[in-house]
Structure formats: structure tokens, C-alpha cells
Tab-separated table of C-alpha atoms in Angstrom:
chain	number	residue	atom	x	y	z
A	9	UNK	CA	13.069	-18.735	-6.479
A	10	UNK	CA	14.766	-16.113	-8.627
A	11	UNK	CA	12.914	-13.440	-6.636
A	12	UNK	CA	14.563	-14.654	-3.432
A	13	UNK	CA	18.027	-15.032	-4.957
A	14	UNK	CA	17.980	-11.480	-6.277
A	15	UNK	CA	17.416	-10.051	-2.827
A	16	UNK	CA	19.013	-12.667	-0.602
A	17	UNK	CA	21.910	-10.366	0.189
A	18	UNK	CA	19.569	-8.112	2.106
A	19	UNK	CA	17.404	-10.742	3.728
A	20	UNK	CA	14.527	-11.287	1.350
A	21	UNK	CA	14.560	-15.011	2.024
A	22	UNK	CA	13.448	-14.192	5.549
A	23	UNK	CA	10.455	-12.436	4.026
A	24	UNK	CA	9.656	-15.022	1.360
A	25	UNK	CA	6.049	-15.129	2.510
A	26	UNK	CA	5.674	-11.502	1.474
A	27	UNK	CA	2.740	-11.251	-0.915
A	28	UNK	CA	0.726	-8.128	-1.470
A	29	UNK	CA	-3.083	-8.114	-1.390
A	30	UNK	CA	-4.162	-6.888	-4.779
A	31	UNK	CA	-5.152	-3.323	-5.388
A	32	UNK	CA	-8.218	-4.223	-7.407
A	33	UNK	CA	-8.941	-7.484	-5.555
A	34	UNK	CA	-6.977	-9.648	-7.983
A	35	UNK	CA	-6.103	-11.929	-5.056
A	36	UNK	CA	-9.085	-13.065	-3.032
A	37	UNK	CA	-7.330	-15.233	-0.496
A	38	UNK	CA	-9.287	-16.176	2.577
A	39	UNK	CA	-8.439	-15.730	6.229
A	40	UNK	CA	-6.898	-19.127	6.921
A	41	UNK	CA	-4.697	-19.427	9.972
A	42	UNK	CA	-6.156	-16.406	11.765
A	43	UNK	CA	-7.128	-16.954	15.409
A	44	UNK	CA	-8.993	-14.974	18.035
A	45	UNK	CA	-7.349	-11.826	19.389
A	46	UNK	CA	-6.812	-11.161	23.100
A	47	UNK	CA	-7.281	-7.785	24.753
A	48	UNK	CA	-10.247	-6.588	22.669
A	49	UNK	CA	-13.264	-5.006	24.357
A	50	UNK	CA	-16.191	-6.499	22.458
A	51	UNK	CA	-19.727	-5.216	22.320
A	52	UNK	CA	-21.958	-2.753	20.568
A	53	UNK	CA	-23.578	-2.989	17.160
A	54	UNK	CA	-23.528	-6.620	15.960
A	55	UNK	CA	-23.317	-5.970	12.211
A	56	UNK	CA	-20.971	-3.195	11.143
A	57	UNK	CA	-20.874	-2.023	7.539
A	58	UNK	CA	-17.884	-0.583	5.709
A	59	UNK	CA	-16.736	-0.119	2.129
A	60	UNK	CA	-13.925	1.351	0.104
A	61	UNK	CA	-10.376	0.512	-0.905
A	62	UNK	CA	-9.929	-2.747	-2.766
A	63	UNK	CA	-6.202	-2.603	-1.986
A	64	UNK	CA	-6.916	-3.566	1.614
A	65	UNK	CA	-9.627	-6.130	0.867
A	66	UNK	CA	-7.522	-9.197	1.647
A	67	UNK	CA	-6.358	-7.654	4.910
A	68	UNK	CA	-9.971	-6.917	5.832
A	69	UNK	CA	-10.864	-10.552	5.163
A	70	UNK	CA	-8.365	-11.582	7.822
A	71	UNK	CA	-9.427	-8.847	10.228
A	72	UNK	CA	-13.081	-9.886	9.937
A	73	UNK	CA	-12.195	-13.513	10.639
A	74	UNK	CA	-10.330	-12.527	13.798
A	75	UNK	CA	-13.157	-10.176	14.817
A	76	UNK	CA	-15.776	-12.898	14.490
A	77	UNK	CA	-13.645	-15.333	16.468
A	78	UNK	CA	-12.919	-12.759	19.179
A	79	UNK	CA	-16.341	-11.101	19.466
A	80	UNK	CA	-18.896	-13.879	19.127
A	81	UNK	CA	-22.039	-12.789	17.320
A	82	UNK	CA	-20.454	-9.679	15.813
A	83	UNK	CA	-19.272	-9.165	12.255
A	84	UNK	CA	-18.314	-6.589	9.633
A	85	UNK	CA	-19.539	-6.592	6.045
A	86	UNK	CA	-16.797	-4.932	3.972
A	87	UNK	CA	-17.483	-4.069	0.310
A	88	UNK	CA	-14.365	-3.304	-1.804
A	89	UNK	CA	-16.182	-0.702	-3.895
A	90	UNK	CA	-13.166	1.583	-4.341
A	91	UNK	CA	-11.820	4.425	-2.264
A	92	UNK	CA	-13.991	7.192	-3.727
A	93	UNK	CA	-17.165	5.190	-3.289
A	94	UNK	CA	-16.137	4.227	0.230
A	95	UNK	CA	-15.608	7.835	1.279
A	96	UNK	CA	-18.917	8.936	-0.267
A	97	UNK	CA	-20.853	6.098	1.361
A	98	UNK	CA	-19.365	6.937	4.767
A	99	UNK	CA	-20.013	10.663	4.338
A	100	UNK	CA	-23.587	9.850	3.313
A	101	UNK	CA	-24.133	7.791	6.454
A	102	UNK	CA	-24.521	4.501	4.574
A	103	UNK	CA	-21.582	2.843	6.322
A	104	UNK	CA	-19.986	2.990	9.759
A	105	UNK	CA	-16.490	3.747	8.503
A	106	UNK	CA	-14.641	3.873	5.188
A	107	UNK	CA	-11.502	2.314	3.762
A	108	UNK	CA	-9.573	4.670	1.486
A	109	UNK	CA	-6.247	4.883	-0.347
A	110	UNK	CA	-6.249	8.601	0.463
A	111	UNK	CA	-7.237	10.690	3.454
A	112	UNK	CA	-10.296	12.949	3.420
A	113	UNK	CA	-9.644	16.059	1.374
A	114	UNK	CA	-9.626	19.343	3.253
A	115	UNK	CA	-12.642	21.441	2.420
A	116	UNK	CA	-15.761	19.769	1.095
A	117	UNK	CA	-14.992	16.237	2.363
A	118	UNK	CA	-13.907	17.295	5.848
A	119	UNK	CA	-16.921	19.601	6.088
A	120	UNK	CA	-19.251	16.769	5.072
A	121	UNK	CA	-17.527	14.491	7.578
A	122	UNK	CA	-18.100	17.020	10.356
A	123	UNK	CA	-21.780	17.133	9.422
A	124	UNK	CA	-22.103	13.330	9.149
A	125	UNK	CA	-20.328	12.624	12.456
A	126	UNK	CA	-21.289	15.775	14.403
A	127	UNK	CA	-17.589	15.593	15.291
A	128	UNK	CA	-14.291	15.581	13.381
A	129	UNK	CA	-13.469	12.489	11.352
A	130	UNK	CA	-10.093	10.795	11.805
A	131	UNK	CA	-7.939	9.186	9.123
A	132	UNK	CA	-6.249	6.112	10.608
A	133	UNK	CA	-3.576	4.413	8.415
A	134	UNK	CA	-4.026	0.726	9.117
A	135	UNK	CA	-2.835	-1.277	6.096
A	136	UNK	CA	0.416	-0.914	4.150
A	137	UNK	CA	1.513	-2.896	1.114
A	138	UNK	CA	4.774	-2.599	-0.839
A	139	UNK	CA	4.897	-1.876	-4.558
A	140	UNK	CA	7.649	-3.498	-6.621
A	141	UNK	CA	9.461	-2.159	-9.662
A	142	UNK	CA	9.356	-5.489	-11.476
A	143	UNK	CA	11.422	-6.365	-14.530
A	144	UNK	CA	12.231	-9.126	-17.023
A	145	UNK	CA	15.808	-8.609	-18.147
A	146	UNK	CA	17.496	-11.789	-19.422
A	147	UNK	CA	20.971	-12.215	-17.988
A	148	UNK	CA	20.512	-9.608	-15.227
A	149	UNK	CA	19.792	-11.189	-11.853
A	150	UNK	CA	19.683	-7.996	-9.810
A	151	UNK	CA	19.077	-4.375	-10.678
A	152	UNK	CA	19.331	-1.121	-8.736
A	153	UNK	CA	17.377	2.044	-9.511
A	154	UNK	CA	16.817	5.379	-7.823
A	155	UNK	CA	13.808	7.687	-8.020
A	156	UNK	CA	15.198	9.913	-10.758
A	157	UNK	CA	16.244	7.052	-13.024
A	158	UNK	CA	12.951	5.216	-12.503
A	159	UNK	CA	11.040	8.392	-13.341
A	160	UNK	CA	13.006	8.862	-16.568
A	161	UNK	CA	12.282	5.241	-17.552
A	162	UNK	CA	8.562	5.516	-16.882
A	163	UNK	CA	8.181	8.831	-18.718
A	164	UNK	CA	10.153	7.658	-21.758
A	165	UNK	CA	13.309	9.746	-21.328
A	166	UNK	CA	15.462	6.641	-20.834
A	167	UNK	CA	14.735	4.127	-23.574
A	168	UNK	CA	17.521	1.502	-23.536
A	169	UNK	CA	18.771	-0.741	-20.763
A	170	UNK	CA	22.428	0.206	-21.198
A	171	UNK	CA	21.695	3.910	-20.784
A	172	UNK	CA	24.531	5.563	-18.816
A	173	UNK	CA	22.174	6.539	-15.980
A	174	UNK	CA	21.195	2.892	-15.360
A	175	UNK	CA	24.771	1.686	-15.849
A	176	UNK	CA	26.043	4.149	-13.238
A	177	UNK	CA	23.757	2.599	-10.626
A	178	UNK	CA	24.766	-0.940	-11.590
A	179	UNK	CA	28.580	-1.036	-11.818
A	180	UNK	CA	30.091	-4.295	-12.998
A	181	UNK	CA	26.854	-5.514	-14.563
A	182	UNK	CA	26.406	-6.161	-18.267
A	183	UNK	CA	23.238	-4.403	-19.368
A	184	UNK	CA	21.853	-5.209	-22.838
A	185	UNK	CA	21.614	-2.577	-25.558
A	186	UNK	CA	17.924	-3.383	-25.849
A	187	UNK	CA	14.902	-1.089	-25.881
A	188	UNK	CA	13.047	-0.824	-22.565
A	189	UNK	CA	9.422	-1.942	-22.763
A	190	UNK	CA	7.266	-0.245	-20.106
A	191	UNK	CA	4.120	-2.057	-18.989
A	192	UNK	CA	1.505	-0.088	-17.050
A	193	UNK	CA	-1.981	-0.532	-15.634
A	194	UNK	CA	-4.551	0.382	-18.284
A	195	UNK	CA	-7.342	0.542	-15.706
A	196	UNK	CA	-7.621	3.151	-12.960
A	197	UNK	CA	-5.629	2.013	-9.957
A	198	UNK	CA	-4.534	3.188	-6.530
A	199	UNK	CA	-1.265	1.400	-7.181
A	200	UNK	CA	-0.730	3.554	-10.267
A	201	UNK	CA	-1.489	6.712	-8.310
A	202	UNK	CA	0.838	5.830	-5.435
A	203	UNK	CA	3.656	4.761	-7.744
A	204	UNK	CA	3.409	8.014	-9.664
A	205	UNK	CA	3.374	9.930	-6.358
A	206	UNK	CA	6.630	8.182	-5.548
A	207	UNK	CA	8.096	9.157	-8.923
A	208	UNK	CA	7.063	12.783	-8.436
A	209	UNK	CA	8.404	12.979	-4.886
A	210	UNK	CA	11.655	11.072	-5.304
A	211	UNK	CA	12.814	12.121	-8.756
A	212	UNK	CA	13.991	15.713	-8.313
A	213	UNK	CA	11.287	16.875	-10.740
A	214	UNK	CA	12.271	14.340	-13.416
A	215	UNK	CA	8.705	12.964	-13.539
A	216	UNK	CA	6.780	16.025	-14.688
A	217	UNK	CA	3.458	14.206	-14.877
A	218	UNK	CA	0.321	14.334	-12.706
A	219	UNK	CA	-0.040	11.559	-10.156
A	220	UNK	CA	-3.509	10.133	-10.676
A	221	UNK	CA	-5.128	6.710	-10.828
A	222	UNK	CA	-4.428	6.758	-14.572
A	223	UNK	CA	-0.867	6.163	-15.765
A	224	UNK	CA	0.371	9.427	-17.296
A	225	UNK	CA	3.910	8.500	-18.322
A	226	UNK	CA	3.016	8.586	-22.003
A	227	UNK	CA	5.052	5.505	-22.885
A	228	UNK	CA	4.617	1.745	-23.016
A	229	UNK	CA	1.824	-0.792	-23.258
A	230	UNK	CA	-1.211	-1.071	-21.001
A	231	UNK	CA	-2.567	-4.209	-19.362
A	232	UNK	CA	-5.596	-4.545	-17.145
A	233	UNK	CA	-5.178	-5.321	-13.474
A	234	UNK	CA	-2.197	-6.374	-11.415
A	235	UNK	CA	-2.214	-9.852	-12.897
A	236	UNK	CA	-2.292	-8.367	-16.378
A	237	UNK	CA	0.835	-6.244	-15.962
A	238	UNK	CA	2.659	-9.086	-14.210
A	239	UNK	CA	1.822	-11.466	-17.057
A	240	UNK	CA	2.772	-8.892	-19.690
A	241	UNK	CA	6.146	-8.338	-18.045
A	242	UNK	CA	6.796	-12.052	-17.607
A	243	UNK	CA	6.008	-12.652	-21.280
A	244	UNK	CA	8.006	-9.692	-22.618
A	245	UNK	CA	11.812	-9.770	-22.410
A	246	UNK	CA	13.467	-6.427	-21.581
A	247	UNK	CA	10.310	-5.080	-19.968
A	248	UNK	CA	9.626	-3.269	-16.700
A	249	UNK	CA	6.525	-2.427	-14.698
A	250	UNK	CA	5.228	-1.466	-11.255
A	251	UNK	CA	3.045	-3.960	-9.427
A	252	UNK	CA	2.195	-5.210	-5.962
A	253	UNK	CA	4.976	-7.422	-4.653
A	254	UNK	CA	2.940	-10.626	-4.583
A	255	UNK	CA	2.316	-10.514	-8.333
A	256	UNK	CA	5.980	-9.921	-9.095
A	257	UNK	CA	6.929	-12.828	-6.873
A	258	UNK	CA	4.399	-15.247	-8.320
A	259	UNK	CA	5.440	-14.313	-11.868
A	260	UNK	CA	9.099	-14.962	-10.925
A	261	UNK	CA	10.044	-11.450	-11.998
A	262	UNK	CA	13.072	-9.513	-10.901
A	263	UNK	CA	12.368	-6.856	-8.282
A	264	UNK	CA	14.602	-3.813	-8.407
A	265	UNK	CA	16.450	-2.715	-5.322
A	266	UNK	CA	15.821	0.972	-4.726
A	267	UNK	CA	18.303	3.620	-3.668
A	268	UNK	CA	16.234	5.897	-1.457
A	269	UNK	CA	16.634	9.636	-1.101
A	270	UNK	CA	19.439	9.209	1.402
A	271	UNK	CA	21.648	7.693	-1.278
A	272	UNK	CA	23.828	4.887	-0.034
A	273	UNK	CA	23.244	1.244	-0.745
A	274	UNK	CA	20.322	-0.104	-2.786
A	275	UNK	CA	17.526	-1.451	-0.577
A	276	UNK	CA	15.723	-4.703	-1.354
A	277	UNK	CA	11.986	-5.008	-0.857
A	278	UNK	CA	11.483	-6.942	2.399
A	279	UNK	CA	9.062	-6.808	5.295
A	280	UNK	CA	11.790	-5.208	7.391
A	281	UNK	CA	12.781	-2.562	4.833
A	282	UNK	CA	9.188	-1.443	4.275
A	283	UNK	CA	8.624	-1.325	8.052
A	284	UNK	CA	11.691	0.911	8.366
A	285	UNK	CA	10.110	3.397	5.967
A	286	UNK	CA	6.757	3.268	7.791
A	287	UNK	CA	8.430	3.951	11.127
A	288	UNK	CA	9.963	7.124	9.718
A	289	UNK	CA	6.880	8.475	7.954
A	290	UNK	CA	5.723	11.888	9.151
A	291	UNK	CA	2.145	12.596	10.234
A	292	UNK	CA	0.590	15.808	8.934
A	293	UNK	CA	-2.738	15.439	10.758
A	294	UNK	CA	-3.370	16.840	14.218
A	295	UNK	CA	-3.978	14.842	17.382
A	296	UNK	CA	-5.572	11.494	16.601
A	297	UNK	CA	-6.085	12.346	12.935
A	298	UNK	CA	-3.120	10.398	11.561
A	299	UNK	CA	-3.096	11.705	7.997
A	300	UNK	CA	0.338	10.914	6.562
A	301	UNK	CA	2.780	13.136	4.775
A	302	UNK	CA	3.402	10.583	2.048
A	303	UNK	CA	6.298	12.561	0.612
A	304	UNK	CA	8.163	11.654	3.797
A	305	UNK	CA	7.615	7.981	2.929
A	306	UNK	CA	8.544	8.274	-0.735
A	307	UNK	CA	11.517	10.538	0.026
A	308	UNK	CA	12.740	8.660	3.085
A	309	UNK	CA	16.463	8.813	3.684
A	310	UNK	CA	16.468	6.269	6.515
A	311	UNK	CA	19.150	3.598	6.020
A	312	UNK	CA	17.654	0.307	4.872
A	313	UNK	CA	14.203	1.812	4.196
A	314	UNK	CA	12.316	0.748	1.052
A	315	UNK	CA	10.336	3.812	-0.070
A	316	UNK	CA	7.483	2.565	-2.277
A	317	UNK	CA	4.369	1.449	-0.427
A	318	UNK	CA	0.651	1.992	-0.661
A	319	UNK	CA	-1.114	3.063	2.555
A	320	UNK	CA	-4.834	2.711	3.181
A	321	UNK	CA	-6.810	4.519	5.852
A	322	UNK	CA	-9.838	3.634	7.922
A	323	UNK	CA	-11.875	6.848	8.108
A	324	UNK	CA	-13.922	6.975	11.311
A	325	UNK	CA	-15.935	9.411	13.378
A	326	UNK	CA	-14.039	10.580	16.421
A	327	UNK	CA	-17.329	10.683	18.333
A	328	UNK	CA	-20.241	8.643	16.971
A	329	UNK	CA	-23.805	9.731	17.673
A	330	UNK	CA	-24.597	6.105	18.490
A	331	UNK	CA	-22.593	4.594	21.369
A	332	UNK	CA	-23.285	1.069	20.087
A	333	UNK	CA	-21.631	1.860	16.764
A	334	UNK	CA	-18.669	3.503	18.475
A	335	UNK	CA	-18.114	0.458	20.702
A	336	UNK	CA	-18.208	-1.961	17.768
A	337	UNK	CA	-15.973	0.148	15.493
A	338	UNK	CA	-13.456	0.474	18.300
A	339	UNK	CA	-13.557	-3.288	18.945
A	340	UNK	CA	-13.093	-4.137	15.278
A	341	UNK	CA	-10.087	-1.847	14.927
A	342	UNK	CA	-8.606	-3.141	18.192
A	343	UNK	CA	-8.916	-6.602	16.685
A	344	UNK	CA	-7.180	-5.484	13.486
A	345	UNK	CA	-4.277	-4.122	15.555
A	346	UNK	CA	-3.965	-7.244	17.699
A	347	UNK	CA	-0.872	-9.452	17.313
A	348	UNK	CA	-2.947	-12.306	15.903
A	349	UNK	CA	-4.417	-10.211	13.104
A	350	UNK	CA	-1.157	-8.414	12.332
A	351	UNK	CA	0.787	-11.683	12.150
A	352	UNK	CA	-1.618	-12.911	9.467
A	353	UNK	CA	-0.853	-9.988	7.133
A	354	UNK	CA	2.353	-11.243	5.451
A	355	UNK	CA	0.439	-14.255	4.098
A	356	UNK	CA	-1.719	-11.743	2.223
A	357	UNK	CA	1.296	-9.663	1.227
A	358	UNK	CA	0.911	-6.721	3.585
A	359	UNK	CA	3.399	-5.426	6.120
A	360	UNK	CA	2.504	-5.653	9.835
A	361	UNK	CA	2.600	-2.261	11.483
A	362	UNK	CA	5.921	-1.744	13.268
A	363	UNK	CA	5.520	-1.313	17.019
A	364	UNK	CA	6.337	2.385	17.187
A	365	UNK	CA	3.828	3.274	14.482
A	366	UNK	CA	1.203	0.822	15.749
A	367	UNK	CA	1.189	2.552	19.131
A	368	UNK	CA	0.126	5.821	17.511
A	369	UNK	CA	-2.746	4.086	15.727
A	370	UNK	CA	-3.738	2.164	18.865
A	371	UNK	CA	-3.953	5.391	20.894
A	372	UNK	CA	-6.267	6.902	18.285
A	373	UNK	CA	-8.457	3.794	18.058
A	374	UNK	CA	-8.890	3.643	21.818
A	375	UNK	CA	-9.994	7.289	21.810
A	376	UNK	CA	-12.967	6.680	19.473
A	377	UNK	CA	-16.193	7.509	21.343
């Protein structure tokens, strides 16, 4: 595929199965090929309930399949109602844990969590999915961008493909003197928020826009959902967008290599390059609260690290009032961290947790009481 050829020099063929579960549940793939997980201590509440991030929905489908196969008679009902709804339902005691594209906010949310749990709540980053800068540029088979140049494209400061800033990052390539068409998500989206957070963090203040679930670049054409922006970019020559990697791949779009904050060589989007960024992300939470400093992901300078990824948390009580719930939540998350469940993630387009990072999450999960 063109997607593979553009990144073959940095090993994308080895990651050709890389597809990202849709933020917004555009891809509802099932849990085929997932088997039971060893080393999980089953028991407790038979029917867990959770809700929240739609970005992790396809990963949760696979985790639930493995959980049911590993812990006979136990299941989890996960509702992809959105991160805000998931946090509110957990804080209101309607669910046993939440899935969220962002950690609990200090202040009101952490105070409500303390009241709901009668203990601190922990934010456990469990699912990561890469976001592609996808483009349709006839005659250009590979493209390199850095954070500053991407920010200036997506806020309308750079308007033509042969702009000197783009040309400087792509020596020896013939770039057309054509207007750049920006495609963005017209609906609210965690992908939009995370991509704009990347632009803010990695652009040396070139993207002077708020990072929210609404695209604030002030330029381009909107399309609904991940499939919508992928289709719009595929059908529009000289266009560019941001979208989960699976949609860029299926639309046969180019995926820009990204020069991270360390400078150096452009980095292709692969399972390995995203894992390198995850391994170097800093944790701002204390103890087993693994809240991430996402700027350290977006601004990574690690060689070979691809810096644009969406992280979703499972928000849990550190000490549940009900031992049966604690046992089942712990078992489910142990299942999700098991090799069998993690190995199923690339088929849904997520990145398995690298070993070093997974150990931190495993320690926290095992400490749930």
C-alpha cells in the first residue's frame, strides 16, 4: 500500500496491522482472535459496569472478551458514552470505574472522587492510540513536518505547499505551488483536543489557540467523524488533516513523518515509534496515581519517538467500599494488561503498552483494594 511504502524506510511494513480504534466509535470491530489470559486472579462482582471514552471502545471490546474467557461467569458492560459522561457516572456511583481521555481535574472532581470512593481515586493510563497527520498531495510520496510547521498549517499561517518552511523540512522534494486545504473534525472530539494539545506543546507558541474538543484553528473545512475527515482528505487533492492512524491507512492517505522536539531525523508512525514515546512519558501523579504529563509525550526528544498519541485512563477507586467490586475491577484490569489482551490491540489500531511502562500500571492495578 502507499501508506506502507511511504514509511518503509523506518519499518512501517512491520507494523502494517496498525489500525487505530476510532475516537467516536467509527470502527466497531469485534474481539476476534483474543484468548484467555493466564495469571489473573478472578472473583468478586460478576457484572461490572463502566462507561466513558469512545476512543478506547474497541480496546475494551477485546479486553471484555479476554475477561469473559479467563474469568468464567464474569463480565463487564462498557458504554462508550464519552469521557465527561464516564467521569460523572463514576463520581455519581453509577459505575465501578470510568474510561476517560483526560485525568480527573484537581479540585471539584478529585474532591467528588474522594467522597465517592472514601479513598483517593487513581488515574491509570491503559490505552494509547496514535494520531496521524494525513495528507493527499499528488506526486509527493513522503512528507516531513515538525510541530511548529504543522501548527502554522493548521492555524492558517502557512497556506501553500511550497512554502519555504515546508520546503526546508523536505529537501530534494518537489512541492506544488498549490493552496493547502485543511480538513478538521466538525464534531467535538478527543482526537481534536489531543492533536491541538500537541500543536500547543510542540510548536514553540506558534499555535496560539485553545486546545479543546472543538477545532479552533480557524481555517479549513469541517467533516463529521474520523471517517468523514479521512474521506474528505482522500477526495480533495492538496489537503491535510489529523485522524486516527487506521482511517488514514484505510483511505490510502499519506502519513507525515514527524520531527520531534529533539530535532534529528523525521520519525514515521509505527508501533515501535509510538511505544518509544510512551516509554519516555513523565508521570505527574503521585504514587499509584499515574496521571501523565502529556507535554512530555508531545514534546519528546527521544530518538525514534513519534510524539502524537491519544491516551485514555481507567479511573478507579484505590480502596473500594465493597471488596467484591475491588476484586473484580482488579481482575478485569489484570486481564487487560495480560499478554493475550495486549497482543490483540494492534488489530484494533492501538499500541500495546511497552514493558517498562506496563510494569508501572501493573503495580498500581495490583494495589487496588
